[in-house]
Amino acid sequence: MNKKKHFLENLEKNLRGIPKEEINDILEDFREYFDIGAERGRPEDEIILSFGNPKIIAKQIKAESYIKKAEANTSAANITRAVFTTVGLSFFNIIFMLPVFAVIFSILAALFAAAVSIGAAGISGTVASLFYPLYSQYFTFTINTAVPVFAFIGMGASGILFFIGDIYLAKLIYRLIVKYLKLNISIVKNRRQINEI
Amino acid sequence: MCYYSLALIKRKAKYMNIQFKKGVLELCVLALLTEKNRYGYDLVNEISKNIQISEGTIYPLLRRLKNVGYVTTYLQESQEGAPRKYYRLTESGRKITGELKSDWFDFVKKVSSLLKGGGKDE
């Protein structure tokens, strides 16, 4: 009895981080397995031995759970979590992939910043040009108000288009990262499973 | 450098081997479910008659099959004791099982003919 309890507690401890209902569901599965084993007169020790390491079982389930979640909804917190779970699975990858992720994210951030600045410059330029007649006496030259107004409206519009383009790019990168993580998890899982199957 | 890539190739081969075993295990589970709905213990029991597996891997595998929509689950009381969680193939699960099975038989046929020695022409 004690060993079974110990195994389930160990499994639960290692599953921490995924939704509570999912954990309960998994523990229920394993309890059912123990119960049926007991009905058929199988010793608990033997069942525990046949299960293998609860840590490995938990990691397989967790990795699967995070990827499922990341696929279901696009949020920065989810992707970060998925990245760290994968990285946690394999220290090897952190060395290679973290700088790559960092570079990708900074390029993306720079592109967003550029789009916002162009858009903001366009909008403020438009507004400023509209008020040009008010302070035209300060300029030594005179121009038709319409010229800068339209030029700045064009600039603002291209800033907005740029921003929309950035969103598409971000989505594409997100999908690629999820794909990469899936590949990674299958590889890491296999490495851990060498003696498991 | 050369040594490094050799080690990498060896490791890759090992992964492929594991991937292969995992795929086979998945196919066995799917095939057993085409006969009738089964619960986790039953599946392990059937597979263990022929192949030695680590029993803990069955639940991560079943969860994966459920996540991708190949199986669904339902609870059913049992005369012997605890209620069992049964796994049932979905329509897409049935379809993929058919495809995997025919892939498997095709593959086995080709490998066997290779192992018997020589190509078809000889």
GROMACS .gro file of C-alpha atoms in nm:
model
  319
    1MET     CA    1   0.000   0.000   0.000
    2ASN     CA    2   0.276   0.235   0.097
    3LYS     CA    3   0.473   0.182  -0.220
    4LYS     CA    4   0.172   0.248  -0.438
    5LYS     CA    5   0.098   0.567  -0.246
    6HIS     CA    6   0.460   0.667  -0.281
    7PHE     CA    7   0.454   0.607  -0.656
    8LEU     CA    8   0.135   0.810  -0.706
    9GLU     CA    9   0.265   1.094  -0.490
   10ASN     CA   10   0.588   1.095  -0.683
   11LEU     CA   11   0.400   1.106  -1.010
   12GLU     CA   12   0.176   1.388  -0.886
   13LYS     CA   13   0.474   1.588  -0.767
   14ASN     CA   14   0.643   1.557  -1.105
   15LEU     CA   15   0.326   1.650  -1.291
   16ARG     CA   16   0.301   1.988  -1.118
   17GLY     CA   17   0.251   2.272  -1.366
   18ILE     CA   18  -0.025   2.125  -1.582
   19PRO     CA   19  -0.396   2.181  -1.506
   20LYS     CA   20  -0.521   2.018  -1.185
   21GLU     CA   21  -0.800   1.824  -1.359
   22GLU     CA   22  -0.551   1.674  -1.600
   23ILE     CA   23  -0.332   1.561  -1.310
   24ASN     CA   24  -0.631   1.402  -1.137
   25ASP     CA   25  -0.729   1.231  -1.459
   26ILE     CA   26  -0.381   1.080  -1.498
   27LEU     CA   27  -0.364   0.968  -1.134
   28GLU     CA   28  -0.708   0.810  -1.181
   29ASP     CA   29  -0.571   0.614  -1.479
   30PHE     CA   30  -0.283   0.479  -1.274
   31ARG     CA   31  -0.509   0.399  -0.977
   32GLU     CA   32  -0.736   0.203  -1.208
   33TYR     CA   33  -0.434   0.011  -1.330
   34PHE     CA   34  -0.330  -0.074  -0.973
   35ASP     CA   35  -0.687  -0.179  -0.886
   36ILE     CA   36  -0.723  -0.412  -1.183
   37GLY     CA   37  -0.379  -0.554  -1.112
   38ALA     CA   38  -0.486  -0.620  -0.754
   39GLU     CA   39  -0.811  -0.786  -0.869
   40ARG     CA   40  -0.602  -1.024  -1.075
   41GLY     CA   41  -0.369  -1.095  -0.789
   42ARG     CA   42  -0.068  -0.912  -0.921
   43PRO     CA   43   0.174  -0.786  -0.655
   44GLU     CA   44   0.197  -0.408  -0.625
   45ASP     CA   45   0.575  -0.417  -0.631
   46GLU     CA   46   0.572  -0.588  -0.967
   47ILE     CA   47   0.333  -0.333  -1.116
   48ILE     CA   48   0.542  -0.042  -0.991
   49LEU     CA   49   0.853  -0.199  -1.134
   50SER     CA   50   0.685  -0.248  -1.470
   51PHE     CA   51   0.573   0.116  -1.482
   52GLY     CA   52   0.926   0.250  -1.494
   53ASN     CA   53   1.040   0.583  -1.361
   54PRO     CA   54   0.746   0.813  -1.266
   55LYS     CA   55   0.964   1.114  -1.350
   56ILE     CA   56   0.992   1.004  -1.712
   57ILE     CA   57   0.621   0.925  -1.740
   58ALA     CA   58   0.542   1.270  -1.597
   59LYS     CA   59   0.778   1.447  -1.837
   60GLN     CA   60   0.625   1.275  -2.138
   61ILE     CA   61   0.276   1.374  -2.027
   62LYS     CA   62   0.377   1.730  -1.941
   63ALA     CA   63   0.553   1.794  -2.269
   64GLU     CA   64   0.248   1.666  -2.456
   65SER     CA   65   0.018   1.884  -2.246
   66TYR     CA   66   0.212   2.207  -2.301
   67ILE     CA   67   0.237   2.157  -2.674
   68LYS     CA   68  -0.134   2.088  -2.694
   69LYS     CA   69  -0.204   2.407  -2.502
   70ALA     CA   70   0.036   2.616  -2.709
   71GLU     CA   71  -0.129   2.491  -3.025
   72ALA     CA   72  -0.474   2.566  -2.893
   73ASN     CA   73  -0.414   2.931  -2.805
   74THR     CA   74  -0.147   3.174  -2.905
   75SER     CA   75  -0.019   3.354  -2.600
   76ALA     CA   76   0.326   3.467  -2.503
   77ALA     CA   77   0.306   3.296  -2.163
   78ASN     CA   78   0.222   2.961  -2.321
   79ILE     CA   79   0.504   2.969  -2.568
   80THR     CA   80   0.751   3.066  -2.301
   81ARG     CA   81   0.630   2.777  -2.090
   82ALA     CA   82   0.657   2.535  -2.378
   83VAL     CA   83   1.007   2.663  -2.454
   84PHE     CA   84   1.119   2.612  -2.098
   85THR     CA   85   0.967   2.267  -2.068
   86THR     CA   86   1.148   2.152  -2.377
   87VAL     CA   87   1.465   2.317  -2.261
   88GLY     CA   88   1.419   2.155  -1.923
   89LEU     CA   89   1.399   1.821  -2.095
   90SER     CA   90   1.731   1.873  -2.261
   91PHE     CA   91   2.008   2.093  -2.137
   92PHE     CA   92   2.190   2.039  -2.464
   93ASN     CA   93   1.935   2.243  -2.654
   94ILE     CA   94   1.951   2.548  -2.433
   95ILE     CA   95   2.305   2.616  -2.547
   96PHE     CA   96   2.214   2.609  -2.913
   97MET     CA   97   1.861   2.732  -2.930
   98LEU     CA   98   1.825   3.001  -2.667
   99PRO     CA   99   2.048   3.253  -2.851
  100VAL     CA  100   1.857   3.174  -3.170
  101PHE     CA  101   1.523   3.236  -3.001
  102ALA     CA  102   1.664   3.555  -2.846
  103VAL     CA  103   1.780   3.685  -3.186
  104ILE     CA  104   1.447   3.601  -3.350
  105PHE     CA  105   1.253   3.774  -3.074
  106SER     CA  106   1.473   4.087  -3.085
  107ILE     CA  107   1.440   4.115  -3.463
  108LEU     CA  108   1.066   4.082  -3.429
  109ALA     CA  109   1.059   4.346  -3.153
  110ALA     CA  110   1.270   4.581  -3.368
  111LEU     CA  111   1.032   4.537  -3.663
  112PHE     CA  112   0.733   4.615  -3.443
  113ALA     CA  113   0.911   4.922  -3.304
  114ALA     CA  114   0.992   5.040  -3.658
  115ALA     CA  115   0.629   4.997  -3.766
  116VAL     CA  116   0.501   5.188  -3.463
  117SER     CA  117   0.752   5.471  -3.515
  118ILE     CA  118   0.667   5.509  -3.883
  119GLY     CA  119   0.296   5.506  -3.805
  120ALA     CA  120   0.336   5.755  -3.521
  121ALA     CA  121   0.556   5.983  -3.734
  122GLY     CA  122   0.294   5.972  -4.010
  123ILE     CA  123   0.008   6.058  -3.776
  124SER     CA  124   0.187   6.337  -3.591
  125GLY     CA  125   0.323   6.470  -3.922
  126THR     CA  126  -0.029   6.480  -4.064
  127VAL     CA  127  -0.158   6.668  -3.763
  128ALA     CA  128   0.140   6.907  -3.769
  129SER     CA  129   0.092   6.978  -4.141
  130LEU     CA  130  -0.275   7.053  -4.089
  131PHE     CA  131  -0.174   7.325  -3.845
  132TYR     CA  132   0.094   7.455  -4.083
  133PRO     CA  133  -0.104   7.768  -4.177
  134LEU     CA  134  -0.105   7.872  -3.807
  135TYR     CA  135   0.269   7.896  -3.780
  136SER     CA  136   0.367   7.949  -4.143
  137GLN     CA  137   0.507   8.290  -4.054
  138TYR     CA  138   0.800   8.118  -3.882
  139PHE     CA  139   0.911   7.957  -4.207
  140THR     CA  140   1.107   8.141  -4.472
  141PHE     CA  141   0.943   7.931  -4.745
  142THR     CA  142   0.577   7.866  -4.821
  143ILE     CA  143   0.425   7.542  -4.951
  144ASN     CA  144   0.079   7.417  -5.024
  145THR     CA  145  -0.062   7.255  -4.707
  146ALA     CA  146  -0.201   6.962  -4.906
  147VAL     CA  147   0.145   6.833  -5.004
  148PRO     CA  148   0.280   6.744  -4.658
  149VAL     CA  149  -0.066   6.636  -4.538
  150PHE     CA  150  -0.095   6.370  -4.806
  151ALA     CA  151   0.268   6.272  -4.772
  152PHE     CA  152   0.227   6.215  -4.398
  153ILE     CA  153  -0.106   6.033  -4.441
  154GLY     CA  154   0.078   5.801  -4.680
  155MET     CA  155   0.350   5.754  -4.421
  156GLY     CA  156   0.096   5.676  -4.147
  157ALA     CA  157  -0.082   5.426  -4.371
  158SER     CA  158   0.241   5.249  -4.460
  159GLY     CA  159   0.326   5.232  -4.089
  160ILE     CA  160  -0.006   5.056  -4.025
  161LEU     CA  161   0.051   4.817  -4.317
  162PHE     CA  162   0.400   4.748  -4.186
  163PHE     CA  163   0.248   4.667  -3.845
  164ILE     CA  164  -0.006   4.425  -3.999
  165GLY     CA  165   0.278   4.259  -4.189
  166ASP     CA  166   0.467   4.222  -3.860
  167ILE     CA  167   0.169   4.047  -3.703
  168TYR     CA  168   0.163   3.793  -3.985
  169LEU     CA  169   0.536   3.741  -3.949
  170ALA     CA  170   0.500   3.691  -3.572
  171LYS     CA  171   0.227   3.430  -3.629
  172LEU     CA  172   0.443   3.246  -3.879
  173ILE     CA  173   0.739   3.244  -3.640
  174TYR     CA  174   0.512   3.121  -3.361
  175ARG     CA  175   0.397   2.829  -3.573
  176LEU     CA  176   0.754   2.745  -3.669
  177ILE     CA  177   0.865   2.749  -3.306
  178VAL     CA  178   0.579   2.518  -3.206
  179LYS     CA  179   0.681   2.286  -3.487
  180TYR     CA  180   1.043   2.296  -3.374
  181LEU     CA  181   0.942   2.221  -3.015
  182LYS     CA  182   0.733   1.925  -3.123
  183LEU     CA  183   1.026   1.783  -3.314
  184ASN     CA  184   1.246   1.846  -3.016
  185ILE     CA  185   1.014   1.680  -2.773
  186SER     CA  186   0.985   1.370  -2.984
  187ILE     CA  187   1.364   1.347  -2.999
  188VAL     CA  188   1.416   1.409  -2.629
  189LYS     CA  189   1.137   1.169  -2.541
  190ASN     CA  190   1.304   0.902  -2.747
  191ARG     CA  191   1.638   0.960  -2.586
  192ARG     CA  192   1.483   0.912  -2.244
  193GLN     CA  193   1.289   0.612  -2.358
  194ILE     CA  194   1.584   0.410  -2.477
  195ASN     CA  195   1.546   0.166  -2.191
  196GLU     CA  196   1.178   0.224  -2.142
  197ILE     CA  197   1.001   0.045  -2.423
  198MET     CA  198   3.511   1.675  -3.602
  199CYS     CA  199   3.487   1.346  -3.782
  200TYR     CA  200   3.444   1.159  -3.458
  201TYR     CA  201   3.171   1.401  -3.355
  202SER     CA  202   2.965   1.347  -3.667
  203LEU     CA  203   3.006   0.971  -3.640
  204ALA     CA  204   2.872   0.987  -3.285
  205LEU     CA  205   2.585   1.199  -3.413
  206ILE     CA  206   2.499   0.948  -3.682
  207LYS     CA  207   2.507   0.664  -3.431
  208ARG     CA  208   2.278   0.855  -3.200
  209LYS     CA  209   2.044   0.935  -3.484
  210ALA     CA  210   2.026   0.567  -3.572
  211LYS     CA  211   1.937   0.493  -3.212
  212TYR     CA  212   1.656   0.751  -3.220
  213MET     CA  213   1.525   0.599  -3.536
  214ASN     CA  214   1.520   0.264  -3.367
  215ILE     CA  215   1.324   0.402  -3.072
  216GLN     CA  216   1.095   0.593  -3.304
  217PHE     CA  217   1.034   0.271  -3.490
  218LYS     CA  218   0.949   0.079  -3.172
  219LYS     CA  219   0.721   0.358  -3.057
  220GLY     CA  220   0.543   0.362  -3.389
  221VAL     CA  221   0.498  -0.014  -3.375
  222LEU     CA  222   0.356   0.008  -3.022
  223GLU     CA  223   0.111   0.272  -3.137
  224LEU     CA  224   0.007   0.057  -3.430
  225CYS     CA  225  -0.045  -0.241  -3.196
  226VAL     CA  226  -0.270  -0.034  -2.970
  227LEU     CA  227  -0.472   0.096  -3.265
  228ALA     CA  228  -0.505  -0.253  -3.414
  229LEU     CA  229  -0.623  -0.397  -3.081
  230LEU     CA  230  -0.885  -0.123  -3.062
  231THR     CA  231  -1.027  -0.207  -3.405
  232GLU     CA  232  -1.137  -0.546  -3.266
  233LYS     CA  233  -1.322  -0.401  -2.968
  234ASN     CA  234  -1.310  -0.121  -2.711
  235ARG     CA  235  -1.056  -0.188  -2.442
  236TYR     CA  236  -0.920  -0.038  -2.119
  237GLY     CA  237  -0.555   0.043  -2.044
  238TYR     CA  238  -0.476  -0.270  -1.846
  239ASP     CA  239  -0.634  -0.490  -2.108
  240LEU     CA  240  -0.426  -0.327  -2.383
  241VAL     CA  241  -0.101  -0.376  -2.193
  242ASN     CA  242  -0.201  -0.733  -2.116
  243GLU     CA  243  -0.264  -0.816  -2.482
  244ILE     CA  244   0.056  -0.651  -2.603
  245SER     CA  245   0.266  -0.809  -2.328
  246LYS     CA  246   0.169  -1.154  -2.452
  247ASN     CA  247   0.392  -1.091  -2.752
  248ILE     CA  248   0.613  -0.790  -2.687
  249GLN     CA  249   0.783  -0.682  -2.368
  250ILE     CA  250   0.694  -0.321  -2.290
  251SER     CA  251   0.733  -0.079  -2.004
  252GLU     CA  252   0.375  -0.058  -1.879
  253GLY     CA  253   0.397   0.307  -1.777
  254THR     CA  254   0.436   0.418  -2.139
  255ILE     CA  255   0.082   0.309  -2.225
  256TYR     CA  256  -0.085   0.614  -2.065
  257PRO     CA  257   0.128   0.884  -2.228
  258LEU     CA  258   0.069   0.699  -2.557
  259LEU     CA  259  -0.307   0.679  -2.502
  260ARG     CA  260  -0.320   1.047  -2.406
  261ARG     CA  261  -0.140   1.135  -2.728
  262LEU     CA  262  -0.384   0.928  -2.933
  263LYS     CA  263  -0.669   1.105  -2.755
  264ASN     CA  264  -0.516   1.451  -2.811
  265VAL     CA  265  -0.485   1.395  -3.184
  266GLY     CA  266  -0.840   1.263  -3.192
  267TYR     CA  267  -0.783   0.899  -3.285
  268VAL     CA  268  -0.957   0.768  -2.973
  269THR     CA  269  -1.223   0.878  -2.725
  270THR     CA  270  -1.285   0.745  -2.375
  271TYR     CA  271  -1.581   0.646  -2.162
  272LEU     CA  272  -1.621   0.493  -1.816
  273GLN     CA  273  -1.791   0.159  -1.763
  274GLU     CA  274  -1.869  -0.035  -1.448
  275SER     CA  275  -1.721  -0.381  -1.410
  276GLN     CA  276  -1.850  -0.686  -1.222
  277GLU     CA  277  -1.501  -0.760  -1.101
  278GLY     CA  278  -1.456  -0.429  -0.920
  279ALA     CA  279  -1.338  -0.081  -1.013
  280PRO     CA  280  -1.496   0.096  -1.315
  281ARG     CA  281  -1.276   0.090  -1.625
  282LYS     CA  282  -1.191   0.370  -1.861
  283TYR     CA  283  -1.252   0.228  -2.207
  284TYR     CA  284  -1.086   0.355  -2.524
  285ARG     CA  285  -1.280   0.363  -2.847
  286LEU     CA  286  -1.147   0.439  -3.198
  287THR     CA  287  -1.290   0.745  -3.372
  288GLU     CA  288  -1.363   0.761  -3.743
  289SER     CA  289  -1.026   0.927  -3.811
  290GLY     CA  290  -0.855   0.673  -3.585
  291ARG     CA  291  -1.007   0.389  -3.785
  292LYS     CA  292  -0.893   0.550  -4.108
  293ILE     CA  293  -0.535   0.605  -3.991
  294THR     CA  294  -0.517   0.248  -3.856
  295GLY     CA  295  -0.609   0.113  -4.197
  296GLU     CA  296  -0.342   0.325  -4.363
  297LEU     CA  297  -0.075   0.233  -4.107
  298LYS     CA  298  -0.157  -0.136  -4.138
  299SER     CA  299  -0.124  -0.140  -4.514
  300ASP     CA  300   0.201   0.061  -4.485
  301TRP     CA  301   0.327  -0.194  -4.237
  302PHE     CA  302   0.245  -0.499  -4.451
  303ASP     CA  303   0.395  -0.332  -4.756
  304PHE     CA  304   0.712  -0.255  -4.560
  305VAL     CA  305   0.740  -0.608  -4.417
  306LYS     CA  306   0.693  -0.761  -4.761
  307LYS     CA  307   0.972  -0.549  -4.907
  308VAL     CA  308   1.211  -0.617  -4.619
  309SER     CA  309   1.140  -0.990  -4.632
  310SER     CA  310   1.210  -1.007  -5.003
  311LEU     CA  311   1.535  -0.819  -4.941
  312LEU     CA  312   1.635  -1.052  -4.659
  313LYS     CA  313   1.566  -1.360  -4.868
  314GLY     CA  314   1.845  -1.227  -5.086
  315GLY     CA  315   1.864  -1.033  -5.407
  316GLY     CA  316   1.611  -0.827  -5.597
  317LYS     CA  317   1.311  -0.958  -5.790
  318ASP     CA  318   1.510  -0.996  -6.114
  319GLU     CA  319   1.745  -1.262  -5.989
   0.00000   0.00000   0.00000
